[in-house]
């Protein structure tokens, strides 16, 4: 089973913190947009108010101009009166006095061109009057011949700030005097009050020097005073504008002004700064309060809701853990549908897990029962630690007591020393990619008992496809192994018997071959006897005869030796054999038999020396068998070819005859045991030959020749090249 790695999570915020963030993320942008809109709205409002106030300042200055103009018109009318032309100053005084009230002037004065006060309605006619000197207004009127208005100054008669409106008095086209109306600050106050400004607004009319001509508040105190330097500088730079400043009575205002082109006077209206910004600040304060309240309420709700969600989720943690352990905890009451669904899912999962566990237990018991019945030992080996878990049955197989901690080295110690390397090799292969394996090996139990074990293992991998553990079963296969060994033994015996039978067939020819050296020995011995019977035997001749006898005896000995080897019941260990020498030896053994049949053998051995690793006796048996079959199939006077050739990394021995060949439908059957077409045949030869070929990792097969006869081919692996040569 692949175990997924434990999850690694970064520290995550809780539900409460997340909900609080959500509240902030919802409310703050709305508040920011609202404040932007509010500021925007107020900026426009302010601009409109200022615009409107400029119009009102214009109206104030226009009204002032109009007032002064009407005074000038009245004065001009008065200056052209006949009394003045006729020097009737007494009459003129009376007339002027009657006009003062109408003009709402403080007084009317007549001034000589050199500044002498000729008449003042403030004084009874004839009373002595002060000399004034040439005031700026007088100079202007004399210079321009046009009516004018003065700036504010302290009146010499009234001793208070006043201004005058003057017109020239002409006689015969020349200016002889000026007629002036003296105006006190309250005279022009109405131009301000007519605007009906809000009571806390400040309004005033300033002369060309920035002195207050009239003022909406505390006029008596401030009339004739100059406004502050900032405002004066501003007034000098533009005829109409606005700026934030402070009034003489210390109020912060935004002033808007407009200057008359006619008099050079300026109407100034001051809007209290507080009024301009108070609305904005109030609204912003309100917005901030609402935002804070909304945030507070949102946070409280987030806290409340977050708490409930968190509690619902936390309440499911213990039941969820219990599911893993196969337990079933009661699901507490939950406040959210999703949590309830999760609770339901956990409840269902717990039920499934319990059921699955019960099923697993059941199948484990069944498996254990089956394993016991089949005498199977079950085991698991962790590849990283090589720790082994094994069922009791498995422990019994290897003779391990129950409860002993086991690793691979414990197991290997039990394996038969001859099998240990092979077992180790198979286990290593499992570590390096082989998905499963089967192996058979012996274990040594206490008391020297030997047991054959068959093991089947299957490798499990982790998520990255790395081998993790091997799981498998082991079985006592001693009885089967014993049976197999018995069969092998029997097979060997059959092979031997067949060999003996084969040699029986050959024995006539062998007796004939043995006859030759024996006859030669006999005649040589008789010749020696004859030589020795002579009075003076030629000993040199006798020695020569004895040497011949020794040679012939050796030859006979060789023949007997070869036969004995073939009769021998013992298998020989594989030897390095030269293929050509082997064939030559076999031909020598059967040559006489072939000659008896009137057949010849031709060996085609090729140039290359080819070697195989094999049991020489068994290989001779195969070749003799094939040659004798060929001999049986071949009519007299034929030639049998024995060929040795290299085929890639193998050596191929071919026995080719020119007999009747094999019926095609019989080709697949000739290697079956007891298949024979011969009257005295046993039908075991080819079947034994094939099993010998297989034991040597080779193959044996037959085919019919294209012209006539059959060929039998034995293919064996070529021996690995190594220095030291080969044994025939
Ligand atoms: P046996 O020689 O005792 O019959 P074998 O197993 O050696 O047993 O041969 C089985 C049969 O195969 C033979 O009976 C024969 O019919 C056939 N056979 C073997 N070799 C040849 C051959 N060279 N040509 C034709 N038939 C052959």
XYZ file of C-alpha atoms and ligand atoms in Angstrom:
755
model
C 0.000 0.000 0.000
C 1.426 3.357 -0.959
C 1.262 5.896 1.865
C 0.884 9.507 0.722
C 3.287 11.924 2.467
C 1.813 13.813 5.441
C 0.390 17.136 4.193
C 2.465 20.212 4.988
C 0.324 23.328 5.259
C 1.445 26.880 5.770
C -0.030 28.617 8.777
C -3.540 29.551 7.628
C -5.748 32.249 9.193
C -8.822 31.199 11.141
C -12.398 31.641 9.964
C -12.874 34.639 12.262
C -9.832 36.488 10.922
C -10.863 35.670 7.344
C -14.391 36.975 7.878
C -13.015 40.117 9.580
C -10.812 40.672 6.536
C -13.843 40.224 4.309
C -15.761 42.868 6.278
C -12.856 45.297 5.988
C -12.461 44.530 2.297
C -16.168 45.258 1.731
C -16.592 48.398 3.814
C -13.360 50.325 3.328
C -13.573 50.690 -0.474
C -17.174 51.875 -0.188
C -16.138 54.436 2.431
C -13.237 55.593 0.250
C -15.501 56.067 -2.779
C -18.089 57.874 -0.658
C -15.505 60.267 0.748
C -14.165 60.943 -2.731
C -17.680 61.750 -3.964
C -18.361 63.946 -0.936
C -15.134 65.917 -1.341
C -15.852 66.267 -5.022
C -19.371 67.495 -4.332
C -18.175 70.002 -1.767
C -15.424 71.296 -4.010
C -18.036 72.042 -6.654
C -20.387 73.578 -4.107
C -17.603 75.787 -2.830
C -16.693 76.912 -6.323
C -20.357 77.738 -6.947
C -20.678 79.672 -3.685
C -17.537 81.657 -4.458
C -18.837 82.353 -7.960
C -22.126 83.526 -6.549
C -20.416 85.690 -3.963
C -18.353 87.365 -6.698
C -21.629 88.394 -8.374
C -22.857 89.801 -5.100
C -19.614 91.758 -4.654
C -20.151 93.168 -8.127
C -23.683 94.162 -7.159
C -22.399 95.891 -4.015
C -19.805 97.912 -5.918
C -22.326 98.745 -8.662
C -24.756 100.019 -6.018
C -21.962 102.097 -4.471
C -21.091 103.575 -7.868
C -24.731 104.348 -8.481
C -25.123 106.047 -5.102
C -22.056 108.218 -5.632
C -23.178 109.050 -9.130
C -26.589 110.160 -7.921
C -24.927 112.386 -5.297
C -22.693 113.819 -8.008
C -25.739 114.524 -10.230
C -27.517 116.295 -7.363
C -24.375 118.341 -6.609
C -23.976 119.223 -10.284
C -27.573 120.437 -10.367
C -26.963 122.516 -7.232
C -23.709 123.970 -8.597
C -25.495 125.460 -11.536
C -28.016 127.331 -9.326
C -28.381 131.074 -10.104
C -27.671 131.986 -6.474
C -24.193 130.698 -6.839
C -23.737 132.412 -10.187
C -24.926 135.664 -8.575
C -22.712 135.251 -5.485
C -25.745 134.928 -3.270
C -23.958 132.629 -0.846
C -26.478 133.186 1.920
C -29.239 131.991 -0.304
C -27.133 129.147 -1.525
C -26.387 128.078 2.058
C -30.044 127.832 2.690
C -30.659 125.921 -0.474
C -27.745 123.528 0.153
C -28.873 122.912 3.733
C -32.234 121.838 2.464
C -30.539 119.353 0.099
C -28.289 117.731 2.780
C -31.146 115.727 4.146
C -32.186 114.548 0.734
C -28.707 113.410 -0.088
C -28.356 111.879 3.390
C -24.980 113.598 3.414
C -23.353 114.790 6.597
C -23.019 118.276 5.080
C -22.392 120.166 1.885
C -19.369 122.443 1.595
C -18.204 124.907 -0.976
C -14.489 125.149 -1.407
C -12.463 127.729 -3.185
C -9.896 126.570 -5.768
C -7.122 127.262 -3.270
C -8.780 125.112 -0.644
C -10.531 127.862 1.339
C -13.755 126.682 2.871
C -16.320 129.198 1.673
C -19.429 127.664 3.122
C -20.501 124.631 5.163
C -24.022 123.593 5.902
C -22.724 122.425 9.286
C -22.104 126.056 10.292
C -24.534 128.912 10.204
C -23.875 131.182 7.286
C -21.199 133.792 8.087
C -19.576 131.811 10.907
C -15.828 131.652 10.572
C -14.574 128.586 8.731
C -11.302 126.667 8.688
C -8.972 126.772 5.744
C -8.582 123.281 4.322
C -5.716 123.452 1.888
C -5.684 121.731 -1.503
C -6.844 118.223 -0.777
C -6.163 115.450 -3.350
C -9.795 115.426 -4.530
C -9.675 119.200 -5.141
C -6.498 118.763 -7.154
C -8.048 115.958 -9.199
C -11.209 117.940 -9.951
C -9.154 121.011 -10.924
C -6.950 118.874 -13.152
C -9.689 116.873 -14.830
C -12.685 119.196 -14.595
C -14.666 116.016 -13.739
C -16.551 115.120 -10.559
C -14.767 112.754 -8.178
C -14.803 111.014 -4.839
C -12.127 111.118 -2.203
C -10.639 108.319 -0.092
C -11.408 108.197 3.598
C -9.807 110.815 5.817
C -10.470 112.393 9.228
C -12.829 115.307 8.653
C -11.339 118.544 10.082
C -14.765 119.743 11.170
C -16.377 116.488 12.353
C -13.134 114.899 13.568
C -14.248 111.426 12.313
C -13.490 109.388 9.203
C -15.372 110.709 6.233
C -15.158 110.906 2.489
C -16.357 113.525 0.075
C -18.015 113.551 -3.322
C -17.075 116.690 -5.240
C -18.126 118.416 -8.450
C -16.562 121.495 -10.100
C -18.488 124.831 -10.060
C -17.971 126.558 -13.406
C -18.320 130.187 -14.170
C -17.793 131.273 -17.698
C -16.386 127.835 -18.446
C -13.690 127.976 -15.733
C -13.621 126.132 -12.462
C -14.048 128.674 -9.705
C -14.907 126.412 -6.794
C -15.867 122.845 -5.954
C -19.106 121.759 -4.373
C -18.709 118.751 -2.047
C -20.981 116.460 -0.159
C -19.443 115.111 3.058
C -20.359 111.432 3.565
C -19.977 109.557 6.847
C -19.391 105.739 6.794
C -22.996 104.920 7.632
C -24.135 106.824 4.521
C -23.154 103.879 2.254
C -24.058 101.105 4.685
C -27.286 100.403 2.865
C -25.415 99.022 -0.200
C -24.262 96.193 2.077
C -27.489 95.627 3.928
C -29.462 95.497 0.694
C -27.557 92.279 -0.179
C -29.112 90.581 2.830
C -26.016 88.594 3.504
C -26.005 85.890 6.197
C -25.404 87.616 9.541
C -22.032 86.016 10.157
C -20.654 87.061 6.790
C -18.385 90.135 6.691
C -18.853 92.816 4.005
C -17.214 96.159 3.428
C -16.429 98.752 0.801
C -12.790 99.874 0.650
C -11.353 103.051 -0.851
C -8.396 103.041 -3.251
C -5.988 102.798 -0.280
C -7.738 99.778 1.206
C -9.357 101.847 3.951
C -12.781 100.855 5.125
C -15.466 103.153 3.718
C -18.321 101.180 5.165
C -18.561 97.806 6.932
C -21.298 95.376 7.865
C -20.024 94.812 11.407
C -18.529 97.218 13.984
C -18.381 100.001 11.445
C -17.838 102.717 14.043
C -14.743 100.891 15.232
C -13.175 100.004 11.918
C -14.288 102.753 9.456
C -11.241 104.500 7.960
C -8.882 101.661 9.034
C -6.755 99.920 6.462
C -7.351 96.197 5.873
C -4.428 93.790 6.374
C -1.372 93.876 4.099
C -2.057 90.496 2.452
C -5.442 91.606 1.262
C -4.062 94.991 0.154
C -1.371 93.277 -1.907
C -3.958 91.022 -3.462
C -6.231 93.971 -4.209
C -3.364 95.685 -6.036
C -2.758 92.639 -8.258
C -6.315 91.946 -9.534
C -9.564 93.787 -9.835
C -11.590 90.689 -8.980
C -10.453 87.616 -7.046
C -10.682 85.682 -3.816
C -8.388 84.554 -0.988
C -8.402 83.119 2.480
C -7.480 85.691 5.124
C -8.431 87.071 8.508
C -10.637 90.083 9.077
C -9.704 93.025 11.304
C -11.970 91.628 13.998
C -10.013 88.368 13.852
C -12.391 86.126 11.928
C -11.030 83.579 9.418
C -12.811 84.156 6.156
C -12.606 83.484 2.500
C -12.906 86.950 0.930
C -14.146 87.680 -2.548
C -13.789 91.194 -3.954
C -14.701 93.292 -6.991
C -13.335 96.748 -7.828
C -15.122 99.630 -9.502
C -13.405 101.059 -12.548
C -15.078 104.339 -11.891
C -14.148 105.100 -8.287
C -11.319 102.571 -7.774
C -13.237 101.426 -4.676
C -13.638 97.704 -3.917
C -16.499 95.723 -2.506
C -15.176 92.901 -0.267
C -17.395 90.022 0.955
C -16.013 87.582 3.522
C -17.490 84.099 3.895
C -16.536 82.562 7.240
C -14.074 79.713 6.559
C -15.957 77.528 8.954
C -19.067 77.911 6.850
C -17.195 76.896 3.700
C -15.706 73.745 5.190
C -18.056 72.962 8.031
C -20.495 71.120 5.754
C -17.707 69.073 4.277
C -16.222 68.293 7.666
C -19.611 67.475 9.077
C -20.385 65.120 6.237
C -16.957 63.527 6.416
C -17.284 63.137 10.172
C -20.648 61.549 9.602
C -19.170 59.236 6.964
C -16.297 58.231 9.235
C -18.750 57.563 12.068
C -20.972 55.459 9.824
C -17.930 53.586 8.484
C -16.652 52.888 11.993
C -20.092 51.806 13.080
C -20.450 49.528 10.034
C -16.980 48.101 10.614
C -17.753 47.528 14.256
C -21.058 45.851 13.462
C -19.438 43.820 10.640
C -16.578 42.744 12.892
C -18.952 41.755 15.658
C -20.996 39.738 13.170
C -17.796 38.209 11.697
C -16.654 37.289 15.214
C -20.014 35.740 16.011
C -20.413 33.905 12.704
C -16.719 32.925 12.532
C -16.978 31.499 16.024
C -20.000 29.424 15.102
C -18.382 28.142 11.888
C -15.098 27.405 13.666
C -16.931 25.592 16.465
C -18.914 23.552 13.939
C -15.755 22.556 12.055
C -13.771 21.863 15.235
C -16.620 19.743 16.520
C -16.046 17.452 13.514
C -12.304 16.986 14.113
C -12.658 14.331 16.814
C -15.299 12.302 14.869
C -13.056 12.536 11.747
C -10.041 11.233 13.699
C -12.194 8.482 15.110
C -13.142 7.395 11.555
C -9.458 6.642 10.861
C -9.342 4.447 13.961
C -12.511 2.644 12.916
C -14.533 4.160 15.753
C -17.815 6.012 15.510
C -18.201 9.128 17.710
C -21.570 10.886 18.006
C -21.770 13.982 15.750
C -22.612 17.036 17.931
C -25.346 19.528 16.886
C -24.052 21.700 14.014
C -25.199 25.182 13.021
C -24.504 25.164 9.278
C -25.899 23.127 6.454
C -22.438 22.434 4.982
C -21.113 21.352 8.365
C -24.178 19.137 8.760
C -23.472 17.603 5.337
C -19.856 17.019 6.371
C -21.080 15.510 9.649
C -23.375 13.202 7.694
C -20.472 12.258 5.378
C -18.265 11.469 8.397
C -21.028 9.393 9.898
C -21.352 7.446 6.597
C -17.564 7.137 6.281
C -17.329 5.770 9.832
C -19.965 3.164 8.983
C -18.121 2.222 5.746
C -14.793 1.981 7.541
C -16.310 -0.238 10.228
C -17.874 -2.423 7.581
C -14.628 -2.524 5.576
C -12.692 -3.464 8.710
C -15.123 -6.215 9.476
C -14.794 -7.428 5.850
C -11.011 -7.222 6.086
C -11.017 -9.209 9.323
C -13.284 -11.729 7.703
C -11.108 -12.083 4.599
C -7.966 -12.147 6.735
C -9.444 -15.030 8.688
C -10.437 -16.742 5.458
C -6.977 -16.170 4.035
C -5.355 -17.486 7.214
C -7.626 -20.520 7.064
C -6.799 -21.100 3.404
C -3.102 -20.532 4.033
C -3.157 -22.964 6.929
C -5.055 -25.532 4.917
C -2.591 -25.177 2.038
C 0.364 -25.074 4.473
C 1.240 -21.681 3.030
C 3.384 -19.284 5.012
C 2.583 -15.619 4.415
C 5.279 -12.972 4.816
C 6.140 -9.344 4.171
C 9.625 -7.860 3.911
C 10.213 -4.077 4.179
C 12.939 -3.247 1.686
C 14.375 -0.211 3.507
C 14.794 -1.991 6.866
C 14.762 -5.635 5.642
C 12.452 -6.382 8.582
C 10.340 -9.472 8.001
C 6.864 -10.190 9.238
C 5.769 -13.797 8.823
C 2.664 -15.754 9.755
C 2.976 -18.545 12.335
C 2.805 -21.065 9.513
C 5.710 -19.321 7.775
C 7.765 -19.277 10.991
C 7.120 -22.990 11.418
C 8.444 -23.613 7.866
C 11.771 -21.997 8.737
C 11.888 -23.079 12.350
C 11.566 -19.563 13.792
C 9.870 -19.331 17.202
C 6.752 -17.114 17.341
C 7.427 -13.534 18.449
C 11.089 -13.403 17.395
C 12.013 -10.159 15.616
C 13.214 -11.196 12.172
C 15.273 -9.608 9.439
C 16.618 -10.825 6.128
C 19.915 -11.925 7.707
C 18.014 -14.319 10.035
C 16.386 -15.823 6.982
C 19.617 -16.088 4.955
C 21.315 -17.812 7.893
C 18.767 -20.607 7.578
C 19.287 -21.058 3.823
C 21.478 -23.972 2.701
C 24.997 -22.636 2.012
C 24.885 -24.011 -1.575
C 21.673 -22.061 -2.314
C 22.473 -18.870 -0.430
C 24.197 -17.038 -3.306
C 21.325 -17.817 -5.697
C 18.729 -16.659 -3.144
C 20.690 -13.481 -2.506
C 20.864 -12.847 -6.277
C 17.100 -13.232 -6.724
C 16.397 -10.895 -3.793
C 18.780 -8.309 -5.245
C 16.940 -8.463 -8.562
C 13.721 -7.631 -6.695
C 15.437 -4.526 -5.332
C 16.407 -3.487 -8.862
C 13.217 -3.687 -10.846
C 12.043 -7.311 -11.065
C 8.325 -7.061 -10.198
C 8.002 -10.613 -8.868
C 10.000 -13.768 -8.417
C 9.700 -17.464 -7.790
C 12.502 -19.476 -6.269
C 13.179 -22.813 -4.736
C 15.859 -23.389 -2.155
C 16.782 -25.516 0.774
C 16.783 -24.507 4.415
C 18.620 -26.294 7.171
C 16.570 -26.880 10.282
C 17.716 -27.741 13.770
C 18.902 -31.348 13.908
C 20.316 -31.165 10.387
C 16.922 -31.683 8.698
C 16.815 -30.248 5.185
C 13.619 -28.762 3.796
C 12.855 -27.544 0.318
C 10.998 -24.200 0.259
C 9.208 -22.656 -2.713
C 8.757 -18.870 -2.380
C 6.742 -16.504 -4.499
C 7.312 -12.760 -3.919
C 5.665 -9.700 -5.404
C 7.266 -6.240 -5.110
C 5.175 -3.206 -4.099
C 6.237 0.287 -5.083
C 5.683 3.732 -3.602
C 4.188 6.742 -5.421
C 7.578 7.489 -7.033
C 7.832 3.915 -8.285
C 10.566 3.003 -5.811
C 10.444 -0.592 -4.466
C 8.905 -0.417 -1.001
C 8.255 -3.930 0.232
C 7.903 -7.497 -0.955
C 4.886 -9.566 -0.047
C 4.673 -13.246 -0.695
C 3.982 -16.829 0.260
C 6.267 -19.757 0.997
C 5.515 -23.432 0.867
C 7.183 -26.647 1.917
C 7.940 -28.344 -1.423
C 10.134 -31.121 -0.038
C 7.790 -33.956 -1.146
C 7.537 -32.593 -4.701
C 11.263 -31.996 -4.817
C 11.885 -35.547 -3.633
C 9.530 -36.855 -6.319
C 11.347 -34.781 -8.917
C 14.693 -36.144 -7.799
C 13.299 -39.650 -7.994
C 12.063 -39.004 -11.518
C 15.454 -37.625 -12.452
C 17.110 -40.694 -11.047
C 14.774 -42.910 -13.005
C 15.417 -40.873 -16.093
C 19.155 -41.348 -15.623
C 18.683 -45.037 -15.281
C 16.570 -45.190 -18.417
C 19.217 -43.159 -20.245
C 21.849 -45.592 -19.049
C 19.814 -48.601 -19.972
C 19.194 -47.211 -23.425
C 22.924 -46.631 -23.729
C 23.623 -50.212 -22.695
C 21.036 -51.424 -25.216
C 22.649 -49.256 -27.864
C 26.054 -50.707 -27.007
C 24.558 -54.184 -27.167
C 23.704 -53.428 -30.779
C 27.242 -52.196 -31.326
C 28.977 -55.075 -29.540
C 29.358 -57.267 -32.659
C 31.282 -54.536 -34.411
C 33.243 -53.809 -31.241
C 34.189 -57.488 -30.874
C 35.393 -57.351 -34.453
C 37.472 -54.248 -33.726
C 38.892 -55.884 -30.589
C 39.662 -58.993 -32.614
C 42.220 -57.165 -34.745
C 44.695 -56.198 -31.971
C 44.146 -59.548 -30.228
C 44.951 -61.472 -33.464
C 47.995 -59.255 -33.998
C 49.129 -59.856 -30.402
C 48.657 -63.585 -30.808
C 50.616 -63.813 -34.075
C 53.342 -61.533 -32.669
C 53.596 -63.661 -29.513
C 53.818 -66.865 -31.602
C 56.544 -65.257 -33.753
C 58.472 -64.319 -30.598
C 58.200 -67.874 -29.282
C 59.586 -69.083 -32.582
C 62.487 -66.639 -32.442
C 63.287 -67.574 -28.874
C 63.289 -71.336 -29.761
C 66.207 -70.754 -32.108
C 69.689 -71.537 -30.706
C 70.878 -67.977 -31.176
C 67.751 -65.885 -30.993
C 67.942 -62.431 -32.494
C 66.990 -60.489 -29.365
C 66.690 -57.234 -31.242
C 63.994 -58.818 -33.390
C 62.258 -60.175 -30.222
C 62.340 -56.711 -28.652
C 60.710 -55.262 -31.778
C 57.986 -57.933 -31.642
C 57.355 -57.175 -27.957
C 57.074 -53.452 -28.778
C 54.414 -54.332 -31.391
C 52.611 -56.457 -28.812
C 52.599 -53.505 -26.364
C 51.194 -51.179 -29.077
C 48.425 -53.574 -30.024
C 47.607 -54.145 -26.374
C 47.316 -50.402 -25.835
C 44.957 -50.181 -28.802
C 42.771 -52.935 -27.342
C 42.931 -51.239 -23.955
C 41.745 -47.970 -25.541
C 38.775 -49.709 -27.103
C 37.827 -51.322 -23.806
C 38.336 -48.037 -21.986
C 35.892 -46.241 -24.339
C 33.331 -48.999 -23.931
C 33.663 -48.981 -20.168
C 33.061 -45.273 -20.089
C 29.885 -45.673 -22.093
C 28.732 -48.515 -19.852
C 29.499 -46.493 -16.790
C 26.450 -45.499 -14.805
C 28.026 -42.319 -13.592
C 27.470 -38.976 -15.201
C 30.566 -36.968 -15.729
C 30.769 -33.279 -14.889
C 30.651 -30.956 -17.917
C 34.027 -30.670 -19.658
C 35.385 -28.430 -22.332
C 35.160 -30.627 -25.463
C 36.474 -30.071 -28.937
C 33.518 -30.683 -31.273
C 35.678 -32.160 -34.093
C 37.562 -34.576 -31.794
C 34.251 -35.686 -30.293
C 32.842 -36.518 -33.720
C 36.029 -38.368 -34.721
C 35.881 -40.441 -31.497
C 32.214 -41.372 -32.067
C 32.849 -42.352 -35.701
C 35.695 -44.577 -34.535
C 33.324 -46.311 -32.097
C 30.658 -47.081 -34.684
C 32.857 -47.383 -37.775
C 32.894 -51.201 -37.779
C 29.156 -51.386 -37.400
C 28.760 -49.080 -40.369
C 31.243 -51.077 -42.391
C 29.204 -54.203 -41.613
C 26.184 -52.378 -43.071
C 28.231 -51.472 -46.143
C 28.035 -47.785 -45.276
C 30.675 -45.070 -45.248
C 30.847 -42.037 -42.939
C 32.218 -38.676 -43.983
C 33.148 -36.147 -41.308
C 32.936 -32.478 -42.386
C 34.631 -30.671 -39.514
C 35.539 -27.323 -41.053
C 38.626 -25.229 -40.356
C 37.576 -23.592 -37.124
C 38.137 -25.375 -33.833
C 34.828 -25.281 -31.954
C 34.371 -26.120 -28.296
C 31.347 -26.958 -26.134
C 30.963 -27.497 -22.409
C 29.231 -30.852 -21.987
C 29.132 -34.291 -20.407
C 31.273 -36.272 -22.968
C 29.484 -39.562 -22.411
C 26.008 -38.105 -22.883
C 27.074 -36.187 -25.972
C 28.614 -39.369 -27.439
C 25.344 -41.153 -26.679
C 23.375 -38.579 -28.701
C 25.713 -38.726 -31.689
C 25.907 -42.566 -31.674
C 22.113 -42.716 -31.485
C 21.723 -40.373 -34.458
C 24.363 -42.281 -36.448
C 22.735 -45.653 -35.727
C 19.266 -44.305 -36.683
C 20.823 -42.990 -39.912
C 22.393 -46.390 -40.440
C 18.980 -48.078 -39.968
C 17.319 -45.714 -42.433
C 20.065 -45.841 -45.050
C 20.273 -48.525 -47.757
C 23.726 -50.214 -48.249
C 26.474 -48.467 -50.201
C 25.419 -45.011 -49.008
C 27.410 -42.278 -47.292
C 26.410 -40.684 -43.980
C 27.697 -37.181 -43.421
C 28.486 -35.860 -39.956
C 28.970 -32.076 -40.064
C 30.180 -29.682 -37.416
C 29.668 -25.974 -38.122
C 29.434 -22.747 -36.241
C 26.058 -20.961 -36.161
C 26.443 -17.590 -34.420
C 27.227 -18.303 -30.787
C 26.347 -21.978 -31.119
C 27.840 -25.176 -32.502
C 25.610 -27.230 -34.756
C 26.182 -30.984 -35.161
C 24.286 -32.447 -38.157
C 23.874 -36.122 -39.062
C 22.662 -36.353 -42.664
C 21.575 -39.595 -44.302
C 20.112 -40.509 -47.657
C 17.511 -42.985 -46.479
C 13.736 -42.962 -46.840
C 13.323 -39.851 -44.701
C 10.478 -39.329 -42.222
C 6.793 -39.227 -43.191
C 5.783 -35.544 -42.777
C 2.864 -36.322 -40.427
C 5.277 -38.332 -38.257
C 7.837 -35.534 -37.942
C 6.269 -34.062 -34.772
C 5.966 -37.500 -33.132
C 9.392 -39.084 -33.594
C 10.696 -37.434 -30.383
C 7.794 -38.842 -28.334
C 8.838 -41.678 -26.004
C 8.022 -45.181 -27.309
C 7.404 -43.953 -30.834
C 9.089 -46.398 -33.201
C 8.587 -47.787 -36.650
C 11.139 -50.533 -36.158
C 10.252 -54.140 -35.400
C 12.832 -54.356 -32.585
C 12.879 -50.684 -31.731
C 12.005 -49.262 -28.287
C 11.250 -45.692 -29.453
C 13.231 -44.178 -26.559
C 16.426 -43.050 -28.362
C 15.315 -39.676 -29.733
C 13.299 -38.781 -26.625
C 16.402 -39.391 -24.437
C 18.584 -37.477 -26.918
C 16.263 -34.474 -26.733
C 16.295 -34.426 -22.924
C 20.128 -34.614 -23.003
C 20.147 -31.673 -25.459
C 17.839 -29.679 -23.169
C 20.005 -30.445 -20.128
C 22.891 -28.903 -22.062
C 20.785 -25.788 -22.925
C 20.636 -26.951 -26.514
C 18.018 -28.122 -28.999
C 17.593 -31.195 -31.147
C 15.323 -31.296 -34.191
C 14.832 -33.237 -37.432
C 13.980 -32.303 -40.994
C 13.722 -34.096 -44.307
C 16.391 -33.316 -46.905
C 15.257 -31.604 -50.138
C 16.360 -34.588 -52.258
C 16.089 -37.628 -50.021
C 16.843 -38.770 -46.515
C 16.642 -36.915 -43.226
C 18.923 -34.612 -41.238
C 19.108 -34.418 -37.444
C 20.590 -31.238 -35.967
C 21.931 -30.777 -32.471
C 22.588 -27.167 -31.499
C 24.663 -26.444 -28.375
C 25.942 -23.130 -26.971
C 29.536 -22.385 -27.975
C 31.888 -22.610 -24.970
C 33.112 -19.270 -23.633
C 36.589 -18.596 -25.044
C 39.304 -18.952 -22.431
C 42.983 -19.671 -22.446
C 44.071 -23.207 -21.737
C 42.661 -25.231 -24.623
C 40.061 -27.994 -24.481
C 39.766 -31.620 -23.497
C 38.454 -34.086 -26.055
P 13.998 -46.493 -32.335
O 15.245 -46.284 -33.067
O 14.107 -47.474 -31.201
O 12.784 -46.699 -33.145
P 14.202 -43.742 -31.912
O 13.563 -42.810 -30.867
O 15.664 -43.583 -32.030
O 13.737 -45.124 -31.545
O 13.516 -43.399 -33.278
C 12.143 -43.248 -33.356
C 11.709 -43.369 -34.814
O 12.138 -42.233 -35.545
C 12.249 -44.480 -35.530
O 11.513 -45.703 -35.274
C 12.134 -44.048 -36.978
O 10.848 -44.294 -37.467
C 12.338 -42.578 -36.891
N 13.702 -42.246 -37.312
C 14.742 -42.011 -36.495
N 15.803 -41.633 -37.214
C 15.432 -41.678 -38.511
C 16.116 -41.422 -39.779
N 17.423 -41.043 -39.826
N 15.397 -41.583 -40.900
C 14.109 -41.954 -40.866
N 13.425 -42.205 -39.731
C 14.085 -42.059 -38.584
